[in-house]
Short mmCIF file of C-alpha atoms and ligand atoms in Angstrom, two decimals:
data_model
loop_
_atom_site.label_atom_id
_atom_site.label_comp_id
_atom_site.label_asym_id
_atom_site.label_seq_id
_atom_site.Cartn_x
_atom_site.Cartn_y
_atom_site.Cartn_z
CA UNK A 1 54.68 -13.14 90.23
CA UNK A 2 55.18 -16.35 92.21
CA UNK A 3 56.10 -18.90 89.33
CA UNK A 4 53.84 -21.81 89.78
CA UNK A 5 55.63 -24.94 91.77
CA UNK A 6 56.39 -29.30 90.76
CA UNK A 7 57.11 -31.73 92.33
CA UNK A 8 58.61 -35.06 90.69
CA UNK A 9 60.74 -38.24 92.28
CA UNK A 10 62.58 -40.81 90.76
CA UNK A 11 63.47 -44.50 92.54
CA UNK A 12 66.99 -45.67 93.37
CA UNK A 13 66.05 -48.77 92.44
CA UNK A 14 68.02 -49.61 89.15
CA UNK A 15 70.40 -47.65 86.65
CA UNK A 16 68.64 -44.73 84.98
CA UNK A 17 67.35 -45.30 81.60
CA UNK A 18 66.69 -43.93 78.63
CA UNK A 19 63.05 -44.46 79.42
CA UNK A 20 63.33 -42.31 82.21
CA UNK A 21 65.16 -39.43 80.72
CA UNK A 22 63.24 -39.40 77.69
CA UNK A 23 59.68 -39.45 79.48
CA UNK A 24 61.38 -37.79 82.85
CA UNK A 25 64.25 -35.78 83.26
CA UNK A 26 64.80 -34.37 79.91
CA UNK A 27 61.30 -32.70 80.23
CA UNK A 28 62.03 -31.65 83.39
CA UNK A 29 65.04 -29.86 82.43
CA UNK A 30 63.59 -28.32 79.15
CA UNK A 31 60.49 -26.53 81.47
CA UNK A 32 62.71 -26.02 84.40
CA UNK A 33 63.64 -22.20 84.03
CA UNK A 34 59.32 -21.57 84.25
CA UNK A 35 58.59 -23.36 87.44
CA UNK A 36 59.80 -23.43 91.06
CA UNK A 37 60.33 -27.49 91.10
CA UNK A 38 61.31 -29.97 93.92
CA UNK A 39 62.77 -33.09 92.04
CA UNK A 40 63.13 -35.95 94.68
CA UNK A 41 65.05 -38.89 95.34
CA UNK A 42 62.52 -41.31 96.76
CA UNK A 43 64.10 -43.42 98.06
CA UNK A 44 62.10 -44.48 100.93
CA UNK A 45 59.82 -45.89 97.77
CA UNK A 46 63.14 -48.67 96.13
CA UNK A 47 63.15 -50.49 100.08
CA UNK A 48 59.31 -51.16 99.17
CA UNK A 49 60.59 -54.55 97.49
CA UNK A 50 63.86 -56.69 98.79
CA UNK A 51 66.72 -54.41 97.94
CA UNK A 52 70.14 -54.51 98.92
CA UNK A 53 71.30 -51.66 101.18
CA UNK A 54 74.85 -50.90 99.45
CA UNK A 55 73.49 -50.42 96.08
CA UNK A 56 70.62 -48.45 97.57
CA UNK A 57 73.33 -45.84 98.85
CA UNK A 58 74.84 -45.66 96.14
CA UNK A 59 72.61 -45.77 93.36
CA UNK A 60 71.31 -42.81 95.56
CA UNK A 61 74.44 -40.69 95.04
CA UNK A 62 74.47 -41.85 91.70
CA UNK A 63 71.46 -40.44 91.08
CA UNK A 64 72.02 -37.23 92.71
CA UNK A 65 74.92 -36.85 90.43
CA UNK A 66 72.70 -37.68 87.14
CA UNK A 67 70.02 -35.38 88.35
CA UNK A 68 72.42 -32.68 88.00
CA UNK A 69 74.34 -34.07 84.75
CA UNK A 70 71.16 -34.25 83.25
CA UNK A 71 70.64 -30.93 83.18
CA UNK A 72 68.82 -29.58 86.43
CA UNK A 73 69.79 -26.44 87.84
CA UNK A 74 70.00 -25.37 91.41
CA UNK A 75 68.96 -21.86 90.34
CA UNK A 76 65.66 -23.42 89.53
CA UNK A 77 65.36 -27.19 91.62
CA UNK A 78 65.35 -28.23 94.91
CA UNK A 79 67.04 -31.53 94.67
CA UNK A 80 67.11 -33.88 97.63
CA UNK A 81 66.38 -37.49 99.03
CA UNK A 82 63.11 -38.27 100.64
CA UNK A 83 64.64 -39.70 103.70
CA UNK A 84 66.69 -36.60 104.46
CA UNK A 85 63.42 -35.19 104.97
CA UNK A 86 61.33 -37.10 107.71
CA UNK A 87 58.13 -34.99 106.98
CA UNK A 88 57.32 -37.73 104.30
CA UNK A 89 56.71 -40.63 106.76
CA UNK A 90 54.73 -38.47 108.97
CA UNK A 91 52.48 -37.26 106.61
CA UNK A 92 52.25 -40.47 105.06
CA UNK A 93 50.92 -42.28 108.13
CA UNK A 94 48.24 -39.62 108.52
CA UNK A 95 46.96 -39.79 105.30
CA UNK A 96 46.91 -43.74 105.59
CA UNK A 97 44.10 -43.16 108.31
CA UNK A 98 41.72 -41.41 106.09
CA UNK A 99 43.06 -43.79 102.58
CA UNK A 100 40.21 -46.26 102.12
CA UNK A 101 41.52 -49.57 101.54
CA UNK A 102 39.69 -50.04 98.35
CA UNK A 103 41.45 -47.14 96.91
CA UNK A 104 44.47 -48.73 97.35
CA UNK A 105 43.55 -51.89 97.15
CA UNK A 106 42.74 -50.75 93.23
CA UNK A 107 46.20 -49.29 92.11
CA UNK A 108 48.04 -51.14 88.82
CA UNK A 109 51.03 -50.53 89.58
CA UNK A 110 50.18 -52.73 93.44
CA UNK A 111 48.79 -55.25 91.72
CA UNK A 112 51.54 -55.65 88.80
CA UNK A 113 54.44 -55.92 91.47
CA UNK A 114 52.34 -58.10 93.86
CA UNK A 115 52.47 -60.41 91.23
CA UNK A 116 55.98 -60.63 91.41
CA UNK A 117 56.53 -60.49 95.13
CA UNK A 118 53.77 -63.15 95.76
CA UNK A 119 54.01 -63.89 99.86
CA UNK A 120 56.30 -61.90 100.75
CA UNK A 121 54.38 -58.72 99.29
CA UNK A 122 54.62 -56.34 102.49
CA UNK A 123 52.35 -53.96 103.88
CA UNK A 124 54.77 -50.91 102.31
CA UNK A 125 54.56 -51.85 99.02
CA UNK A 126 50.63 -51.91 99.27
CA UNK A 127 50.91 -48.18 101.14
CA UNK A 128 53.80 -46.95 98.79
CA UNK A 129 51.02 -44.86 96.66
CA UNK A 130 50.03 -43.33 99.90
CA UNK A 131 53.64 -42.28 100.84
CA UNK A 132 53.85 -40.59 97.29
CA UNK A 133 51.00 -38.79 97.87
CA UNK A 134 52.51 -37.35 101.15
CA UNK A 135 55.78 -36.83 99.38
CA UNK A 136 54.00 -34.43 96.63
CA UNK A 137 51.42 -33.06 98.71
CA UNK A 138 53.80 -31.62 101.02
CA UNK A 139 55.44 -28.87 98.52
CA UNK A 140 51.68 -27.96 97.14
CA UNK A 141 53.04 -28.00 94.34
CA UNK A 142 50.20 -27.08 91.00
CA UNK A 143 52.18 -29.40 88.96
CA UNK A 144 53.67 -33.36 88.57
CA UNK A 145 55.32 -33.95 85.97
CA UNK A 146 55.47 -37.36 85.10
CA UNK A 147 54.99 -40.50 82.48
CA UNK A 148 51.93 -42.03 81.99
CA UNK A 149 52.09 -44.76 83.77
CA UNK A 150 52.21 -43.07 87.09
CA UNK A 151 48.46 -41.16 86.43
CA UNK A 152 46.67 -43.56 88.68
CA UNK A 153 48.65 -42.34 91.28
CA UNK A 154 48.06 -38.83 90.59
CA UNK A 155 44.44 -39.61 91.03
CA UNK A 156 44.85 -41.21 94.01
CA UNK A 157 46.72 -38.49 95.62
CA UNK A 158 44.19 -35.93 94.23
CA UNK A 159 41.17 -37.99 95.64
CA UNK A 160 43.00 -37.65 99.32
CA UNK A 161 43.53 -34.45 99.20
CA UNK A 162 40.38 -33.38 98.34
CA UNK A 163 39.13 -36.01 101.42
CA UNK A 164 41.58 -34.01 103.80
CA UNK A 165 40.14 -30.63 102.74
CA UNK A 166 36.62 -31.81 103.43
CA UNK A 167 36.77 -32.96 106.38
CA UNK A 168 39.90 -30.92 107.98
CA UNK A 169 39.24 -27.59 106.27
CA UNK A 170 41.11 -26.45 102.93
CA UNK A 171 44.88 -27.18 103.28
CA UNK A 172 46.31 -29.04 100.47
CA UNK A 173 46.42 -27.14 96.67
CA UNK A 174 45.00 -30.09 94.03
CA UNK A 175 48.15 -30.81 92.05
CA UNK A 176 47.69 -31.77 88.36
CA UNK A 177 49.37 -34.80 86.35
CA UNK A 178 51.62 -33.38 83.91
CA UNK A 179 51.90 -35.90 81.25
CA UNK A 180 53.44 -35.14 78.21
CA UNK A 181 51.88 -36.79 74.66
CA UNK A 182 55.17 -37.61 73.19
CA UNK A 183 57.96 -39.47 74.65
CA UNK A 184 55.32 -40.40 77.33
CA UNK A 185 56.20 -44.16 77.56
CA UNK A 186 59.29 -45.54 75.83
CA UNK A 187 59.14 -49.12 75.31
CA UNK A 188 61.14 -52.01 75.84
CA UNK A 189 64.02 -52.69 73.20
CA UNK A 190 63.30 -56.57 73.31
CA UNK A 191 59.43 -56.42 73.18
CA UNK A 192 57.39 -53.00 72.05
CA UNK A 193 54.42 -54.13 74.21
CA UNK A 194 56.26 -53.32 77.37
CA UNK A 195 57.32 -50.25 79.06
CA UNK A 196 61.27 -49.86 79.32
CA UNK A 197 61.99 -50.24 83.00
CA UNK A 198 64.73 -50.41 85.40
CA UNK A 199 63.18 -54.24 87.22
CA UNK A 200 63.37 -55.93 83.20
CA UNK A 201 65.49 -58.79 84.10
CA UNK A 202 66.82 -58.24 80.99
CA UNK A 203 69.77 -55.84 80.26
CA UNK A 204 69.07 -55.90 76.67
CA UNK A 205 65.74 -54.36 77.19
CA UNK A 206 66.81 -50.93 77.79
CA UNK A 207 69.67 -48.47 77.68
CA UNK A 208 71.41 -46.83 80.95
CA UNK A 209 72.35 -43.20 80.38
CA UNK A 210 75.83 -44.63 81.30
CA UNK A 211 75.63 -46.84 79.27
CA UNK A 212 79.19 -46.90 77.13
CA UNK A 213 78.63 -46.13 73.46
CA UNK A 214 79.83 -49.94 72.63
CA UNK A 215 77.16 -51.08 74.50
CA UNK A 216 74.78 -48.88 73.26
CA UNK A 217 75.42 -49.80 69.60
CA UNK A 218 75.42 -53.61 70.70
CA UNK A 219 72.41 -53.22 72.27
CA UNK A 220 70.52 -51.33 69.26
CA UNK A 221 71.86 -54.07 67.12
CA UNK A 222 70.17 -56.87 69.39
CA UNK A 223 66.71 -54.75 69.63
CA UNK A 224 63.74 -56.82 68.07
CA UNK A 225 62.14 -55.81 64.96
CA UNK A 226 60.00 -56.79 62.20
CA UNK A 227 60.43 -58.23 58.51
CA UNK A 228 58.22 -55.32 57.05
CA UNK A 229 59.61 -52.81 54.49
CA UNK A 230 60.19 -49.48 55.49
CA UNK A 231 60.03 -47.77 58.63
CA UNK A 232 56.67 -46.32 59.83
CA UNK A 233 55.05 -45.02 63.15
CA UNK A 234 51.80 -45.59 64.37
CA UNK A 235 51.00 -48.93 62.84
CA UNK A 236 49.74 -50.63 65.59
CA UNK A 237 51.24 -54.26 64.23
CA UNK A 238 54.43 -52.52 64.40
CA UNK A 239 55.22 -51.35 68.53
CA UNK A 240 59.01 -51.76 68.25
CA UNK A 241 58.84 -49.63 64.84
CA UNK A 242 56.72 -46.86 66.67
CA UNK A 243 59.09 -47.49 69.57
CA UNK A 244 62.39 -47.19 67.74
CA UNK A 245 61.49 -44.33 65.45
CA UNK A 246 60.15 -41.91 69.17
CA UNK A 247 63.45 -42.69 70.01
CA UNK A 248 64.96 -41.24 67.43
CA UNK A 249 62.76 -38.42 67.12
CA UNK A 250 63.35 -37.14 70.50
CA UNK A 251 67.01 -37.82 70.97
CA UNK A 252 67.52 -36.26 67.20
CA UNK A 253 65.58 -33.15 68.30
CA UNK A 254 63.57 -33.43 64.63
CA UNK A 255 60.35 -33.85 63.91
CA UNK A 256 57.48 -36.57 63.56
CA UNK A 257 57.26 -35.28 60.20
CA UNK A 258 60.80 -35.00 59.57
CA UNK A 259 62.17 -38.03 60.70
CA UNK A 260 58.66 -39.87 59.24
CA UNK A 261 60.36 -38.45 55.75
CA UNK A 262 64.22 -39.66 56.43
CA UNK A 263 63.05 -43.29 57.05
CA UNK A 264 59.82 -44.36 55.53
CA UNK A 265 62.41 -45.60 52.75
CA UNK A 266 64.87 -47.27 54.80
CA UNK A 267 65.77 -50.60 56.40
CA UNK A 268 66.35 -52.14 59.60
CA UNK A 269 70.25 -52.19 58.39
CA UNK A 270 70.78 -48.27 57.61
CA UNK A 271 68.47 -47.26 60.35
CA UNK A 272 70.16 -48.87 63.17
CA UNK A 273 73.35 -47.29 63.22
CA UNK A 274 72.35 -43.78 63.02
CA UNK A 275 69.36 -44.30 65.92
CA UNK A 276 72.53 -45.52 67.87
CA UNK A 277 74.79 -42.43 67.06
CA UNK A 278 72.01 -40.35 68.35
CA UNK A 279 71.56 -42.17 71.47
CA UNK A 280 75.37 -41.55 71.99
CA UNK A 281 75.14 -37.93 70.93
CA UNK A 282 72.58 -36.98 73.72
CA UNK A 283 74.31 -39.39 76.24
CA UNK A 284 77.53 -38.20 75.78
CA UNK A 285 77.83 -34.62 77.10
CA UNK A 286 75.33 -36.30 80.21
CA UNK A 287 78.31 -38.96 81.00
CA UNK A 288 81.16 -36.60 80.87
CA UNK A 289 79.61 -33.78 83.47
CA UNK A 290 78.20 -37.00 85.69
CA UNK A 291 81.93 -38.32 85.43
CA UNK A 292 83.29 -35.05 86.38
CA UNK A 293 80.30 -34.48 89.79
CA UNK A 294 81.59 -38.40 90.77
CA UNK A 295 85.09 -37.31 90.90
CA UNK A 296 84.25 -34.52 93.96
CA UNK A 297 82.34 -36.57 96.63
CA UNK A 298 82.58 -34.02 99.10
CA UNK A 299 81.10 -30.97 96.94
CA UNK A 300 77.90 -33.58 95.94
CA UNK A 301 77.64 -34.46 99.78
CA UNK A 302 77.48 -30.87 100.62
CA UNK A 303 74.81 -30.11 97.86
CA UNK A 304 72.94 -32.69 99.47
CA UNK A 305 73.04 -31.57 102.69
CA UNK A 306 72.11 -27.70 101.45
CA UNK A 307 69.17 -28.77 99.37
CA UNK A 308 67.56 -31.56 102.08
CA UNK A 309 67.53 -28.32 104.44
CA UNK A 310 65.78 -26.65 102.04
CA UNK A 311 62.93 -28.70 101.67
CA UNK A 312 62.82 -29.28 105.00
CA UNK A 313 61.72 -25.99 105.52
CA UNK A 314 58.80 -26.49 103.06
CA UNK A 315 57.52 -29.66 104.15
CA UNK A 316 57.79 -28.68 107.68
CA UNK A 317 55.68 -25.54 107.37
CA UNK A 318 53.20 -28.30 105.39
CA UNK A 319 53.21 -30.86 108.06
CA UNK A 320 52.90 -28.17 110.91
CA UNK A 321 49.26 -27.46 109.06
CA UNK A 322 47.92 -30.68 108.96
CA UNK A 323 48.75 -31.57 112.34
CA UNK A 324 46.92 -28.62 113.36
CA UNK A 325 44.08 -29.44 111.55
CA UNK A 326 43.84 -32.55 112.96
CA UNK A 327 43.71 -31.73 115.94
CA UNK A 328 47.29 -32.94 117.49
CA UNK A 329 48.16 -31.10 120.73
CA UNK A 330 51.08 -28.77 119.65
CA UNK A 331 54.11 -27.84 122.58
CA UNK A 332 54.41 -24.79 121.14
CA UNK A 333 52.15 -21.71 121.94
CA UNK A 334 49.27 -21.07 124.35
CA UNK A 335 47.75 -23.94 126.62
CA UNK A 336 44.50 -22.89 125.80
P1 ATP B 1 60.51 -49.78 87.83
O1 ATP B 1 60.80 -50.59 86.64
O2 ATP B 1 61.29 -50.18 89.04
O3 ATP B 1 59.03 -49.57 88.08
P2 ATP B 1 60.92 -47.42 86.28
O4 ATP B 1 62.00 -47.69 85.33
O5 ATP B 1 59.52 -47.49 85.80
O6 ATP B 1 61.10 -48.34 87.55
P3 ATP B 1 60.53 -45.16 88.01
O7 ATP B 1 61.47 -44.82 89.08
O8 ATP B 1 59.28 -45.88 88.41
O9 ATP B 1 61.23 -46.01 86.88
O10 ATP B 1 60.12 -43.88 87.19
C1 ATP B 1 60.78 -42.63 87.17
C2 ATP B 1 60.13 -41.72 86.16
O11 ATP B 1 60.41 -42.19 84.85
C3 ATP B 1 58.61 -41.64 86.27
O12 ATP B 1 58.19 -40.31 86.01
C4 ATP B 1 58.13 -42.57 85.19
O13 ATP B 1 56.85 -42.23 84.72
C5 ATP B 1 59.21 -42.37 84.13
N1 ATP B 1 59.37 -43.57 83.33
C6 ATP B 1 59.74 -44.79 83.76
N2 ATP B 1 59.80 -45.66 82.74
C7 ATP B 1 59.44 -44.97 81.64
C8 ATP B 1 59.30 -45.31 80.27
N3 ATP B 1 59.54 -46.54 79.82
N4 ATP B 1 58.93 -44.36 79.39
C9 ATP B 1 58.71 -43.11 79.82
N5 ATP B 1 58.80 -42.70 81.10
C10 ATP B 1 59.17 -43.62 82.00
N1 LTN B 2 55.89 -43.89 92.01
C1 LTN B 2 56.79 -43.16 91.17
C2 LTN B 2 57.95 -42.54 91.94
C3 LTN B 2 57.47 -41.50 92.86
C4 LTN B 2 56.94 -40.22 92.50
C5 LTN B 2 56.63 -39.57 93.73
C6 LTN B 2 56.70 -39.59 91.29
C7 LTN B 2 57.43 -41.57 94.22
N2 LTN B 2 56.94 -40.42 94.74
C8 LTN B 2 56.07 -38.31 93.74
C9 LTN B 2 56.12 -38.31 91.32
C10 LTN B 2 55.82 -37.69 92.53
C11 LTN B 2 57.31 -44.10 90.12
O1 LTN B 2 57.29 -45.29 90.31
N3 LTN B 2 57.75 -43.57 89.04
#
């Protein structure tokens, strides 16, 4: 039997973090062997904001190269970059003629980073739920896995497909938002009220996967806390507590239970350095094999090139089905 397909896709836009891998990737890679999954580089999604295009190619590479030192296997993923595969824009545009505005108009994540960009917000970033709805929709996939901030656009991209269907005929499988419970949103390491996040102006915040284990320590020293004895989850007074002691949990591989047990007793003091040695002890066998892909340019470039051909294929066969349905006059085939 078929094994059911996901789709996922990370931004260029900043140095991985642990945020990412925790709530992302490491999921990803633990469910991997079940699923036929497309992971994508999106990065038609980082030029949404200013960027600057040298650190856009190359964080792209990068990223390639941590997709695969994180774990993912070819055997299982497709892993490519969005604009290597020019499906995306196409489909995008037609699904931005039958998007209401409103729907749009109504995403968080639109709103959040129009804050930010004030005038010189641009039409993209307003459409950039839109495009990610094209770039799923494409592999009809059942599945996308992601954190739980990104559910609102899962809605959005269910609510056009299901529009398309109705009034094109049925085309698009309804993928589902694959959210996990645990790990779901890792917070920042300077305030436990905010997400961890690649755009935090501050480094301190968060930890890169390649991140050196100096820096690491350093910045697990630096991470706020409270004056409270003992070290509990779930008390909602406490966020960087909670935060802290998830971390743990998942990079330790133990239990709520467990790890509940090994600190209830213990201070900020004793529990610091060991949530740091187990940062470093996931991160470190993830450097080395990202190290050793950076050191062979060409053999990533050619992986690149095999897998974007790949999903071309998909998408293509996609794309070729909507136009259709739409009712775009096709060069191929009969003139009737
Ligand atoms: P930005 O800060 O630019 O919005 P980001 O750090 O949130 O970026 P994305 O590229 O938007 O990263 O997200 C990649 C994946 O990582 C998504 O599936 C997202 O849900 C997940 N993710 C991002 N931040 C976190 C976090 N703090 N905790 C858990 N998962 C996260
Ligand atoms: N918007 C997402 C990144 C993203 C994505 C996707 C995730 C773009 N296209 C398709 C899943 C499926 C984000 O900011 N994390």
């Amino acid at each position: 039997m078929a094994k059911p397909r996901t789709f996922s896709g990370i931004q260029p836009s900043g140095e991985l973090h642990l945020g990412n891998y925790l709530g992302a990737i490491k999921n990803w890679v633990a469910d991997q062997e079940h699923y036929e999954n497309f992971f994508c580089i999106v990065d038609q999604h980082a030029v949404t904001v200013p960027q600057d295009p040298k650190l856009l190619r190359e964080r792209t590479r990068s990223l390639f190269a941590l997709y695969l030192a994180c774990g993912l296997k070819l055997e299982y993923c497709v892993l490519f970059v969005q604009s290597h595969v020019p499906a995306h824009t196409e489909l995008a545009w037609l699904f931005a003629t039958i998007t209401p505005m409103n729907w749009a108009e109504r995403m968080i994540q639109y709103k959040e980073k129009k804050e930010k960009q004030g005038e010189e917000t641009s039409v993209g970033l307003f459409s950039y739920p839109i495009l990610q709805a094209a770039d799923i929709l494409l592999y009809q996939p059942k599945y996308v896995p992601v954190g739980e901030d990104q559910r609102q656009h899962i809605e959005l991209c269910r609510d056009i497909a299901r529009r398309f269907n109705d009034r094109f005929g049925q085309t698009f499988v309804i993928p589902e938002a694959f959210i996990r419970p645990q790990g779901a949103r890792i917070m920042s390491l300077t305030d436990g009220t905010r997400k961890m996040s690649k755009s935090d102006p501050s480094e301190f915040s968060r930890i890169h996967l390649l991140d050196s284990p100096d820096a690491i320590r350093k910045k697990i020293q630096k991470a706020k806390t409270d004056s409270i004895r003992g070290i509990t989850f779930d008390d909602p007074a406490r966020p960087e507590a909670h935060n802290l002691l998830t971390i743990y949990m998942l990079t330790s591989g133990k239990s709520k239970e467990e790890v509940a047990a090994e600190c209830a007793g213990m201070g900020w003091a004793q529990f610091k350095p060991l949530l740091a040695d187990s940062i470093i002890a996931t991160l470190e066998p993830i450097q080395k094999r990202y190290q050793e892909l950076w050191s062979e340019p060409g053999y990533l470039h050619e992986l690149m090139r095999e897998n974007a051909a790949k999903a071309r294929a998909v998408a293509e066969q996609t794309l070729q089905k909507v136009r259709d349905a739409m009712g775009f006059l096709s060069l191929e085939g009969s003139l009737t």
